[in-house]
Amino acid sequence: MAVTIRDVAKAAGVSPATVSRALSGSELVEQGTRELVLRTAAQLGYLPNRAARGLITGRTGNLGLIVPDLANPFFPDVVKGIQARAREADYSVFLSDTDEDPAAELGLVRALAKQVDGIILCSPRMSAEDLRAAVDCAPLVAVNRRGSHVPGVTIDNADGMRQAVAHLAALEHRRVGYVAGPRSSWSNRERLRAVRTAAEAEGVELVQIGNVPPQFEGGVAAADLVVAAKVSAVIAYNDVVALGLLTRLAARGIEVPRDMSVVGIDDIAMSAMFSPALTTVSIPKAQSGRAAVELLLQLLGNPGARNPSRREIPTQLLVRDTTAVARQ
Amino acid sequence: MAVTIRDVAKAAGVSPATVSRALSGSELVEQGTRELVLRTAAQLGYLPNRAARGLITGRTGNLGLIVPDLANPFFPDVVKGIQARAREADYSVFLSDTDEDPAAELGLVRALAKQVDGIILCSPRMSAEDLRAAVDCAPLVAVNRRGSHVPGVTIDNADGMRQAVAHLAALEHRRVGYVAGPRSSWSNRERLRAVRTAAEAEGVELVQIGNVPPQFEGGVAAADLVVAAKVSAVIAYNDVVALGLLTRLAARGIEVPRDMSVVGIDDIAMSAMFSPALTTVSIPKAQSGRAAVELLLQLLGNPGARNPSRREIPTQLLVRDTTAVARQ
DNA sequence: CAAGACTATGAAAACGATTGCATCCTCTCT
DNA sequence: AGAGAGGATGCAATCGTTTTCATAGTCTTG
């Protein structure tokens, strides 16, 4: 059925070993022979059997990718970046969606470990000790999470929050709310800390508002708390929450940005489409994905690397229509 | 390093053959022996090497999944369904995003064919002949596309359009627009035909408006054409286009649904969050994904199946806030 | 009790690639 | 011219499983 290396060898009048060497670009085969082999292989439509190769080399040519929820509009773009970069490097990627179940993450890592050369863990919700265990299963890179022995790609939350708070301060907001995401989320803890630091530096009073699920409904629910908190501006854990806020504020007759300024984080596609268009801290999502693959490839090339490598992605405040000068 | 079947065999005092049989649930091994083997395997943390198994069985335990654009909010939900069902059947899925490049699709199918047991092609844009070629590469199921020899999952567009048109007709709309998607899209051709049939049946006049890219910008651009077409209601190729319409109509001061009714197709998450919330023909996206896997598994179990199997997914009109009685 | 039928197990041959080692040839240097 | 070096190639082992076939023991049955 399928054409094997032996068929090519026979057709080209050489041994399978020579075919293997010619195709893998080894330098130990004569120019003429190589060309002959390459031509024959192409002619026969030969494609190497990955399983067989993997068996002897111990590498699969696959990467594993675990995301908490693909329906969260943040992730598809990250996945696209990962996908694209992996393909360039001739790797295929296995996708797994945990449906927001942190307990499933470690199990998936374990299951995937045998089938892939490395794993990318997106926004892992798992505990620190589980993360440690995961790292021991396979070469692993985390996205949106820093761990003491885990290489990873993170967002420069500190600078993003600094930009957001500086923007609001420049608009004369003196009392600003932060609508927090899930307590268990590393990103949320990180953003909370960053926004506090930034507020202090700018001399702005900061009030934390709730811990809401990172969904539209979370924002809807938070809106009333925001109003009650007597702030003139609010920064949301992410864009989806911010859009929820916007919707409920409008329903209550509170006009944005006249009565309240709102800033999101992520810059998902919908944010620009909403009216009013959301001011947000933009994260280069595809770039984060590419960087994660880059890190992983580096790890695979040099598995003994002692210090886990890190990569921090810069953020950029996009000022759109939901922020304005504070009302006196 | 890794624990192999031989290690388990040695530890359990049996032959590798027996271990293999015990683990694969073959009936030819004695109860006691099976338990011993299972216990030993678990104890040693044995996980079978997929590559080795694949080499001998010829099956990989992997499925390939090709989508045109993961950033299109329609697809993540479908992918989630596919993912979930595949995992239940103990399959892993390779994800590939073609970035809307139809020319890349066949190449990807070819490349993937050797690494997977079957392929799911989502909304393939490729030509009919390419699709024929693709089917010959590997067991294959198409989603959102019907081809003469291609098993696939499709949406019941006819009924969806019927519901939408009946709804508008009941609201006394007599002249309705259809904002068409890309001419090359099979779904678009299908929907156009269905909406025409439905309009005829309801005695409603139908005007086709443009062929726009299936994005927000497409809807924005179409809005002015819609107004010029003097229709009182419009059905859009999909929700994203409908949201673009809504945005531009609002900017022109045309109030929805008072001055114009708008119906989308897909029911993406954002549609419910928009204001006004979009009336739309809902497609069970995850269910489509699951059905595709189901079909593929069936195909794998019985590759000689002559008549390609089909599955049609029902749709459901969700009436929200963008449709109202036509103005006199 | 003998003979056949069955059952549980093991030995060994695959699957298709890679790679260490051996071989053979050609070239160069003394 | 002979010897040694080195480059190109082939042979065969190997990776970890599954599966066919053979074997040895147990059970049934006339």
XYZ file of C-alpha atoms (C1' of nucleotides) in Angstrom:
716
model
C 0.000 0.000 0.000
C 1.988 2.963 1.225
C 5.400 3.448 -0.352
C 8.230 2.772 2.077
C 11.857 3.656 2.214
C 12.607 0.200 0.861
C 10.589 0.833 -2.269
C 12.487 4.010 -2.891
C 15.776 2.214 -2.270
C 14.926 -0.512 -4.712
C 13.760 1.922 -7.366
C 16.887 4.010 -6.995
C 19.177 0.999 -6.814
C 20.643 1.883 -3.436
C 20.214 0.700 0.119
C 17.540 1.979 2.507
C 20.293 3.455 4.615
C 21.413 5.659 1.774
C 17.881 6.791 1.126
C 17.471 7.692 4.763
C 20.690 9.667 4.744
C 19.881 11.435 1.506
C 16.491 12.490 2.761
C 17.604 13.611 6.153
C 20.198 15.832 4.559
C 23.179 14.027 5.982
C 26.449 15.143 4.413
C 27.784 11.652 3.980
C 26.104 10.936 0.700
C 27.404 11.839 -2.725
C 25.764 14.685 -4.607
C 24.660 12.545 -7.535
C 23.253 9.832 -5.341
C 21.326 12.318 -3.279
C 19.699 13.831 -6.312
C 18.802 10.434 -7.666
C 17.220 9.449 -4.386
C 15.352 12.703 -4.018
C 14.009 12.407 -7.528
C 12.936 8.813 -7.053
C 11.282 9.585 -3.758
C 9.333 12.481 -5.206
C 8.341 10.397 -8.189
C 7.006 7.601 -6.009
C 5.322 10.089 -3.725
C 7.221 8.794 -0.737
C 6.361 10.232 2.649
C 8.266 8.977 5.681
C 6.255 7.123 8.274
C 6.328 9.299 11.337
C 5.588 6.504 13.743
C 8.548 4.486 12.555
C 10.827 7.469 12.702
C 9.551 8.380 16.122
C 10.140 4.910 17.387
C 13.838 5.010 16.699
C 14.576 8.698 17.241
C 12.359 9.121 20.260
C 10.936 12.351 18.862
C 7.427 12.656 17.560
C 7.454 15.965 15.757
C 4.361 16.916 17.720
C 3.629 19.596 20.264
C 0.823 19.492 22.786
C -1.316 22.516 23.510
C -3.655 22.815 26.462
C -6.095 25.700 26.766
C -8.745 26.265 29.437
C -11.502 27.403 27.091
C -11.280 27.944 23.393
C -14.583 29.781 23.467
C -12.918 32.579 25.398
C -12.040 34.931 22.551
C -8.573 35.509 23.938
C -7.341 32.033 23.097
C -8.082 31.459 19.432
C -5.594 34.138 18.478
C -2.939 32.669 20.734
C -3.604 29.251 19.272
C -3.297 30.627 15.774
C 0.107 32.033 16.597
C 1.239 28.758 18.095
C -0.110 26.812 15.159
C 1.572 29.013 12.597
C 4.980 28.998 14.250
C 4.841 25.278 14.890
C 4.073 24.553 11.287
C 7.020 26.649 10.188
C 9.208 24.430 12.326
C 7.538 21.358 10.873
C 5.754 20.439 14.057
C 2.115 19.468 14.327
C 0.065 20.521 17.301
C -2.359 18.551 19.426
C -5.093 20.706 20.857
C -6.826 19.996 24.140
C -9.508 22.081 25.788
C -10.012 21.475 29.492
C -13.335 23.304 29.734
C -12.026 25.422 32.591
C -11.330 22.414 34.764
C -7.980 22.914 36.520
C -8.074 19.369 37.843
C -8.012 17.991 34.319
C -4.881 19.858 33.364
C -2.300 17.666 35.018
C -3.969 14.525 33.750
C -3.890 15.869 30.227
C -0.253 16.766 30.528
C 0.517 13.231 31.632
C -1.493 11.693 28.816
C -0.014 13.997 26.235
C 3.544 13.674 27.459
C 4.188 10.378 25.694
C 2.858 11.585 22.373
C 4.618 14.878 22.017
C 8.062 16.390 22.234
C 6.864 19.315 24.299
C 3.799 20.950 25.772
C 2.446 24.472 25.855
C 0.160 25.206 28.747
C -2.047 28.249 28.262
C -3.091 30.187 31.343
C -2.821 27.136 33.567
C -5.151 27.305 36.541
C -3.473 24.356 38.218
C -1.816 24.658 41.578
C 1.868 25.437 41.906
C 2.706 21.903 42.983
C 0.777 20.410 40.094
C 2.661 22.721 37.797
C 5.908 21.429 39.237
C 4.756 17.898 38.605
C 3.746 18.804 35.071
C 7.177 20.162 34.283
C 8.653 16.803 35.182
C 6.457 15.028 32.642
C 7.740 16.701 29.526
C 9.485 19.795 28.228
C 6.919 22.432 28.979
C 6.283 26.106 28.441
C 3.603 28.099 30.225
C 1.778 31.054 28.773
C 0.401 33.652 31.160
C 1.913 32.134 34.222
C 5.206 32.415 35.953
C 6.512 29.556 38.048
C 9.863 29.207 39.710
C 11.117 26.437 37.457
C 8.822 26.846 34.514
C 9.890 28.530 31.329
C 7.146 30.721 30.042
C 5.770 33.633 28.133
C 4.110 36.326 30.161
C 2.467 39.639 29.510
C 3.989 42.816 30.815
C 1.042 43.483 33.089
C 2.958 46.027 35.111
C 3.521 48.262 32.145
C 0.032 47.722 30.788
C -1.541 48.728 34.061
C 0.823 51.643 34.304
C -0.337 52.911 30.926
C -3.974 52.433 31.809
C -3.725 54.186 35.160
C -1.598 56.995 33.746
C -4.216 57.502 31.052
C -6.989 57.732 33.597
C -4.955 59.967 35.867
C -4.292 62.276 32.937
C -8.055 62.442 32.473
C -8.263 63.614 36.080
C -9.757 60.506 37.559
C -8.871 60.387 41.246
C -10.750 57.304 42.359
C -10.567 54.265 40.124
C -12.023 50.781 40.451
C -10.500 47.475 39.431
C -13.030 44.735 38.678
C -11.097 41.648 39.668
C -11.226 38.275 37.935
C -11.159 34.871 39.625
C -9.092 34.740 42.764
C -7.421 31.561 41.525
C -6.198 33.165 38.337
C -2.545 34.018 38.275
C -3.162 36.755 35.726
C -5.703 38.350 38.007
C -3.367 38.404 40.985
C -0.679 39.836 38.762
C -2.936 42.553 37.376
C -4.263 43.463 40.775
C -0.780 43.926 42.122
C 0.270 45.910 39.049
C -2.722 48.205 39.114
C -2.170 48.878 42.814
C 1.423 49.785 42.265
C 0.534 52.014 39.343
C -2.253 53.739 41.246
C 0.076 54.462 44.117
C 2.670 55.891 41.795
C 0.109 58.158 40.155
C -1.473 59.187 43.410
C -4.778 57.663 42.417
C -7.077 55.986 44.895
C -7.806 52.377 43.959
C -10.730 50.253 45.021
C -11.007 46.583 44.238
C -14.432 45.521 43.098
C -15.466 41.928 43.601
C -13.974 38.804 42.196
C -16.109 37.959 39.228
C -15.986 35.099 36.745
C -14.065 36.224 33.680
C -17.187 36.290 31.547
C -19.688 38.745 30.206
C -22.052 37.924 33.032
C -19.316 38.726 35.492
C -19.131 42.221 34.093
C -22.879 42.603 34.100
C -22.978 41.651 37.744
C -20.089 43.937 38.647
C -21.647 47.045 37.102
C -23.871 47.800 40.032
C -21.002 47.339 42.449
C -19.012 49.774 40.372
C -21.716 52.384 40.573
C -22.053 51.911 44.298
C -18.298 52.264 44.721
C -18.504 55.896 43.607
C -15.578 55.672 41.237
C -15.365 57.744 38.091
C -13.436 55.149 36.128
C -12.951 51.423 36.172
C -10.427 48.933 34.818
C -11.780 45.452 34.164
C -9.957 42.155 34.466
C -10.483 41.592 30.767
C -12.393 42.825 27.757
C -15.250 40.397 28.069
C -15.923 41.610 31.591
C -15.607 45.207 30.417
C -18.230 44.604 27.728
C -20.549 43.184 30.342
C -20.006 46.302 32.402
C -20.764 48.521 29.437
C -23.989 46.705 28.734
C -25.324 46.932 32.271
C -24.214 50.524 32.727
C -26.107 51.461 29.575
C -29.163 49.640 30.857
C -29.006 51.715 34.023
C -28.792 54.895 32.031
C -25.218 55.590 33.010
C -23.518 57.033 29.993
C -20.017 55.919 29.066
C -17.678 57.747 28.916
C -19.526 60.838 30.149
C -20.489 59.426 33.539
C -17.979 56.623 33.776
C -14.775 55.656 32.020
C -14.092 51.991 31.308
C -10.829 50.278 30.356
C -10.504 46.632 29.347
C -7.564 44.289 28.931
C -6.846 41.946 25.993
C -8.151 43.792 22.943
C -10.374 41.058 21.609
C -11.920 41.661 18.211
C -15.313 42.472 19.597
C -14.016 45.391 21.632
C -13.501 47.515 18.567
C -16.935 46.584 17.253
C -18.859 47.497 20.347
C -20.332 50.896 20.710
C -18.893 52.738 22.325
C -15.637 51.125 21.215
C -13.695 49.924 24.215
C -10.481 51.539 25.399
C -8.254 48.611 26.258
C -4.767 47.386 27.024
C -3.876 45.409 23.932
C -1.985 42.152 24.188
C -0.247 40.786 21.082
C -1.881 37.396 21.284
C -0.496 35.716 18.201
C 2.935 36.954 19.119
C 2.634 35.381 22.561
C 1.799 32.110 20.886
C 4.755 32.316 18.566
C 7.048 33.194 21.437
C 5.867 30.168 23.370
C 6.738 27.865 20.500
C 10.075 29.605 20.129
C 10.863 28.955 23.767
C 9.793 25.371 23.521
C 11.906 24.721 20.443
C 14.851 26.215 22.244
C 14.152 23.950 25.178
C 13.997 20.922 22.913
C 17.254 21.782 21.237
C 18.978 22.095 24.558
C 16.998 20.146 27.128
C 19.720 20.530 29.719
C 19.243 24.287 29.838
C 19.491 25.106 33.493
C 17.848 28.456 33.873
C 14.357 28.313 32.498
C 14.028 30.915 29.810
C 11.449 33.609 30.040
C 9.864 35.934 27.604
C 7.805 38.977 28.414
C 5.468 40.433 25.827
C 4.881 44.196 25.808
C 1.401 45.657 25.957
C -0.095 48.758 24.414
C -2.959 50.908 25.593
C -5.491 51.535 22.836
C -7.547 54.600 23.586
C -10.971 54.331 22.018
C -14.328 55.677 23.060
C -14.952 54.538 26.613
C -12.619 56.909 28.417
C -12.969 60.647 28.843
C -12.152 63.432 31.262
C -13.704 62.842 34.660
C -16.818 64.829 35.441
C -16.323 67.399 38.144
C 14.012 5.712 30.928
C 10.430 5.003 29.967
C 8.901 1.770 31.208
C 8.122 -0.645 28.381
C 5.903 -3.619 27.990
C 8.939 -5.800 28.574
C 9.519 -4.292 31.994
C 5.953 -5.011 32.933
C 6.260 -8.541 31.605
C 9.387 -9.183 33.612
C 7.924 -7.735 36.775
C 4.762 -9.764 36.400
C 6.628 -12.892 35.424
C 4.839 -13.323 32.117
C 5.673 -12.714 28.481
C 5.241 -9.393 26.690
C 2.584 -11.031 24.556
C 0.460 -11.734 27.591
C 0.854 -8.205 28.847
C -0.224 -6.857 25.496
C -3.275 -9.069 25.503
C -4.195 -8.274 29.061
C -4.001 -4.577 28.422
C -5.853 -4.567 25.159
C -8.707 -6.403 26.804
C -8.366 -9.510 24.734
C -10.514 -12.350 26.047
C -7.803 -14.936 25.690
C -6.081 -14.260 28.967
C -7.013 -15.740 32.302
C -8.725 -13.565 34.855
C -6.002 -13.895 37.472
C -3.222 -13.196 35.024
C -5.010 -10.149 33.682
C -5.407 -8.673 37.119
C -1.790 -9.319 37.965
C -0.660 -7.644 34.781
C -2.965 -4.683 35.215
C -1.772 -4.197 38.756
C 1.867 -4.424 37.804
C 1.419 -2.035 34.906
C -0.314 0.533 37.056
C 2.316 0.143 39.727
C 5.125 0.756 37.290
C 3.259 3.615 35.666
C 3.356 1.936 32.316
C 1.967 3.849 29.356
C 2.041 2.199 25.938
C 4.184 3.811 23.317
C 1.798 5.065 20.684
C 4.381 5.183 17.943
C 5.256 1.547 18.388
C 1.634 0.540 18.497
C 0.871 2.649 15.463
C 3.724 1.101 13.580
C 2.284 -2.361 13.826
C -1.439 -1.627 13.826
C -1.315 1.097 11.210
C -3.601 3.274 13.294
C -2.387 6.368 15.023
C -5.219 7.196 17.377
C -5.151 10.711 15.987
C -7.648 12.776 14.050
C -6.796 15.764 11.896
C -8.848 18.918 11.996
C -8.610 21.698 9.438
C -10.377 25.012 9.947
C -10.225 28.109 7.763
C -9.944 30.635 10.581
C -10.077 29.953 14.263
C -10.537 33.659 14.914
C -13.974 33.453 13.347
C -16.105 32.958 16.442
C -18.113 30.239 14.774
C -15.288 27.746 14.804
C -14.029 27.557 18.375
C -17.313 26.052 19.485
C -17.241 23.498 16.710
C -13.674 22.645 17.599
C -14.627 22.219 21.221
C -17.300 19.735 20.262
C -14.899 17.810 18.081
C -12.261 17.844 20.770
C -14.584 16.613 23.462
C -16.054 13.780 21.427
C -12.655 12.720 20.157
C -11.278 12.527 23.646
C -14.161 10.349 24.750
C -13.210 7.936 21.993
C -9.585 8.141 23.075
C -8.462 10.022 20.017
C -6.229 13.076 19.998
C -6.784 15.861 17.519
C -4.313 17.745 15.397
C -5.438 21.265 14.709
C -4.546 23.188 11.573
C -5.643 26.683 10.666
C -5.349 27.597 6.997
C -5.805 31.323 7.506
C -8.597 31.375 4.932
C -6.358 30.075 2.186
C -8.292 27.487 0.150
C -5.155 26.557 -1.761
C -3.493 25.385 1.439
C -6.271 22.999 2.331
C -5.432 20.136 0.017
C -1.760 20.352 0.885
C -2.605 20.127 4.559
C -4.831 17.137 3.993
C -1.998 15.393 2.201
C 0.506 16.194 4.904
C -1.856 15.198 7.667
C -3.047 12.022 5.981
C -0.044 9.965 7.056
C -0.248 11.028 10.671
C -3.907 10.507 11.375
C -6.612 7.911 11.032
C -9.098 10.403 9.669
C -9.614 14.063 8.882
C -12.356 16.566 9.592
C -12.530 19.430 7.167
C -14.428 22.436 8.460
C -16.186 24.638 5.939
C -13.761 23.719 3.198
C -13.391 26.427 0.578
C -11.523 24.139 -1.788
C -12.830 23.336 -5.223
C -14.988 20.284 -5.848
C -12.183 18.463 -7.614
C -9.727 19.197 -4.836
C -12.276 17.869 -2.400
C -12.497 14.685 -4.431
C -8.727 14.396 -4.303
C -8.771 15.007 -0.574
C -11.217 12.196 0.025
C -8.787 9.810 -1.618
C -6.018 10.752 0.811
C -7.670 9.612 4.002
C -11.006 8.870 5.619
C -12.545 12.295 5.650
C -15.625 14.077 6.897
C -16.648 17.549 5.828
C -18.499 20.001 8.008
C -20.672 22.604 6.303
C -20.223 21.228 2.842
C -21.918 18.607 0.822
C -20.036 16.772 -1.907
C -21.170 13.884 -3.997
C -18.850 11.350 -2.446
C -18.000 13.079 0.793
C -19.569 12.117 4.069
C -20.374 15.172 6.058
C -22.294 17.131 8.611
C -24.393 19.965 7.324
C -26.735 22.512 8.755
C -30.379 22.446 7.871
C -30.177 25.802 6.134
C -33.486 25.306 4.391
C -35.383 25.047 7.628
C -33.399 27.813 9.281
C -34.156 30.192 6.448
C -37.755 29.112 6.457
C -38.027 30.001 10.128
C -36.351 33.348 9.604
C -38.477 34.322 6.620
C -41.677 33.115 8.269
C -40.823 35.208 11.304
C -40.310 38.296 9.177
C -43.401 37.614 7.130
C -45.414 37.308 10.323
C -44.078 40.726 11.250
C -45.531 41.981 7.988
C -42.311 42.525 6.153
C -42.980 42.320 2.412
C -39.580 43.151 0.989
C -36.587 41.514 2.610
C -32.872 41.684 1.843
C -30.269 38.921 2.048
C -26.724 40.150 2.587
C -24.732 37.458 0.844
C -21.361 36.076 1.924
C -18.470 35.116 -0.338
C -19.515 33.730 -3.685
C -17.056 30.864 -3.238
C -18.604 29.737 0.020
C -20.767 26.663 -0.208
C -22.719 27.751 2.853
C -23.516 31.042 1.211
C -24.825 29.440 -1.971
C -26.873 27.096 0.149
C -28.348 29.873 2.253
C -29.091 32.020 -0.730
C -31.009 29.225 -2.371
C -32.852 28.417 0.855
C -33.840 31.992 1.556
C -35.126 32.383 -2.001
C -37.261 29.303 -1.712
C -38.596 30.386 1.640
C -39.363 33.891 0.420
C -41.256 32.518 -2.520
C -43.256 30.226 -0.286
C -44.159 33.110 2.006
C -44.919 35.497 -0.790
C -42.155 37.818 0.295
C -40.058 39.771 -2.175
C -36.355 38.990 -1.800
C -33.430 41.122 -2.885
C -29.843 39.937 -2.754
C -27.460 42.506 -1.431
C -23.823 42.280 -2.435
C -21.361 39.562 -1.808
C -19.392 40.702 1.183
C -16.516 39.147 3.096
C -17.903 37.233 6.058
C -16.516 39.731 8.531
C -17.678 42.664 10.590
C -16.371 45.043 7.962
C -18.444 43.261 5.368
C -21.556 44.061 7.343
C -20.497 47.645 7.851
C -20.023 48.047 4.134
C -23.324 46.365 3.323
C -25.408 48.604 5.569
C -25.619 51.446 3.124
C -26.589 49.080 0.338
C -29.304 47.731 2.564
C -30.715 51.179 3.168
C -30.622 51.988 -0.520
C -32.418 48.738 -1.312
C -35.525 50.003 0.451
C -36.123 46.822 2.366
C -37.716 46.782 5.790
C -35.819 43.737 7.006
C -32.593 41.978 6.236
C -31.082 38.549 6.811
C -27.292 38.462 6.975
C -24.977 35.667 5.851
C -23.822 35.283 9.442
C -23.870 36.961 12.826
C -20.601 38.780 12.441
C -21.892 40.461 9.292
C -25.164 41.223 11.053
C -23.313 42.946 13.876
C -21.440 45.037 11.334
C -24.776 46.008 9.833
C -26.159 46.953 13.212
C -23.197 49.149 13.972
C -23.321 51.059 10.725
C -27.091 51.417 10.800
C -26.850 52.909 14.268
C -24.189 55.318 13.056
C -26.545 56.463 10.314
C -29.310 57.024 12.792
C -31.409 54.174 11.551
C -32.993 52.605 14.549
C -33.193 48.827 14.839
C -35.739 47.289 15.022
C -38.021 50.305 14.586
C -36.769 51.281 11.145
C -35.200 48.025 10.113
C -35.290 44.429 11.274
C -32.076 42.386 11.222
C -31.608 38.612 11.442
C -28.265 36.857 11.713
C -27.178 33.245 11.358
C -24.920 31.255 13.745
C -25.751 32.565 17.190
C -22.250 33.416 18.267
C -21.803 34.431 21.874
C -21.424 38.070 21.051
C -24.840 38.279 19.454
C -26.615 38.026 22.775
C -24.299 40.609 24.303
C -24.799 43.223 21.675
C -27.421 45.854 22.097
C -29.860 45.459 20.681
C -29.454 41.711 21.101
C -29.463 40.029 17.720
C -32.288 37.859 16.470
C -30.555 34.939 14.831
C -30.825 31.438 13.442
C -28.968 29.393 16.003
C -26.721 26.541 14.928
C -25.753 23.905 17.505
C -22.051 24.271 16.895
C -20.644 21.865 19.430
C -23.195 19.299 18.350
C -22.043 19.644 14.746
C -18.520 18.973 15.883
C -19.540 15.908 17.836
C -21.564 14.617 14.921
C -18.576 14.985 12.625
C -16.434 12.868 14.920
C -19.237 10.353 15.188
C -19.395 10.040 11.420
C -15.662 9.717 11.162
C -15.495 6.996 13.783
C -18.187 5.139 11.955
C -16.194 5.508 8.763
C -13.099 4.180 10.466
C -14.886 1.220 11.871
C -16.248 0.327 8.504
C -14.027 1.898 5.856
C -15.721 -0.028 3.058
C -19.013 1.750 3.691
C -20.326 2.431 0.240
C -22.848 5.194 0.661
C -21.200 8.118 2.353
C -23.105 8.899 5.485
C -24.632 12.255 6.069
C -25.896 14.087 9.052
C -28.021 17.185 9.059
C -28.159 19.381 12.128
C -31.379 21.247 12.907
C -31.423 24.978 13.452
C -33.517 27.166 15.696
C -34.557 30.766 15.276
C -33.861 32.819 18.371
C -35.982 35.921 18.452
C -34.255 38.693 20.331
C -34.346 42.449 19.962
C -33.527 43.237 16.368
C -36.786 42.244 14.754
C -40.158 43.970 15.057
C -43.315 44.626 13.125
C -42.624 46.444 9.865
C -43.351 50.142 9.833
C -46.247 51.092 7.624
C -8.615 -44.391 29.403
C -7.374 -42.521 25.003
C -8.128 -38.990 21.802
C -9.643 -34.900 20.388
C -10.985 -30.075 21.532
C -9.856 -26.137 23.863
C -7.415 -22.716 26.655
C -3.723 -20.040 28.249
C 0.702 -18.715 27.277
C 5.203 -17.912 25.000
C 8.516 -17.370 21.003
C 9.346 -14.831 17.244
C 8.265 -12.222 13.202
C 6.666 -8.394 11.749
C 5.890 -2.726 11.187
C 9.360 1.275 8.761
C 12.545 4.072 9.815
C 17.622 5.399 11.772
C 22.357 4.611 12.755
C 26.795 2.314 14.403
C 29.897 -0.413 12.307
C 32.093 -2.776 8.566
C 33.436 -2.676 3.935
C 35.064 -1.218 -0.282
C 36.817 2.008 -3.226
C 39.624 5.966 -4.571
C 42.930 9.207 -3.727
C 47.192 11.043 -1.806
C 51.610 10.950 0.023
C 56.114 9.161 0.675
C 54.266 1.527 -6.078
C 52.515 0.537 -1.622
C 50.235 2.025 2.379
C 47.277 4.721 4.793
C 43.484 7.960 4.968
C 39.088 9.023 4.217
C 34.675 9.183 1.788
C 30.561 6.693 0.141
C 27.718 2.952 0.829
C 25.612 -1.342 2.678
C 24.488 -4.590 6.490
C 22.130 -5.405 10.382
C 20.581 -4.182 14.904
C 17.315 -1.483 17.064
C 13.100 1.126 18.816
C 8.193 -0.979 21.538
C 4.379 -2.912 20.277
C 0.980 -6.444 18.156
C -0.132 -10.752 16.296
C 0.494 -15.305 14.215
C 1.700 -19.622 15.125
C 3.283 -23.250 18.038
C 3.185 -25.576 22.498
C 1.856 -27.427 26.577
C -1.408 -28.316 29.606
C -6.533 -29.165 30.899
C -11.003 -30.706 29.995
C -14.517 -33.329 27.720
C -16.320 -37.306 25.716
C -17.099 -41.835 23.768
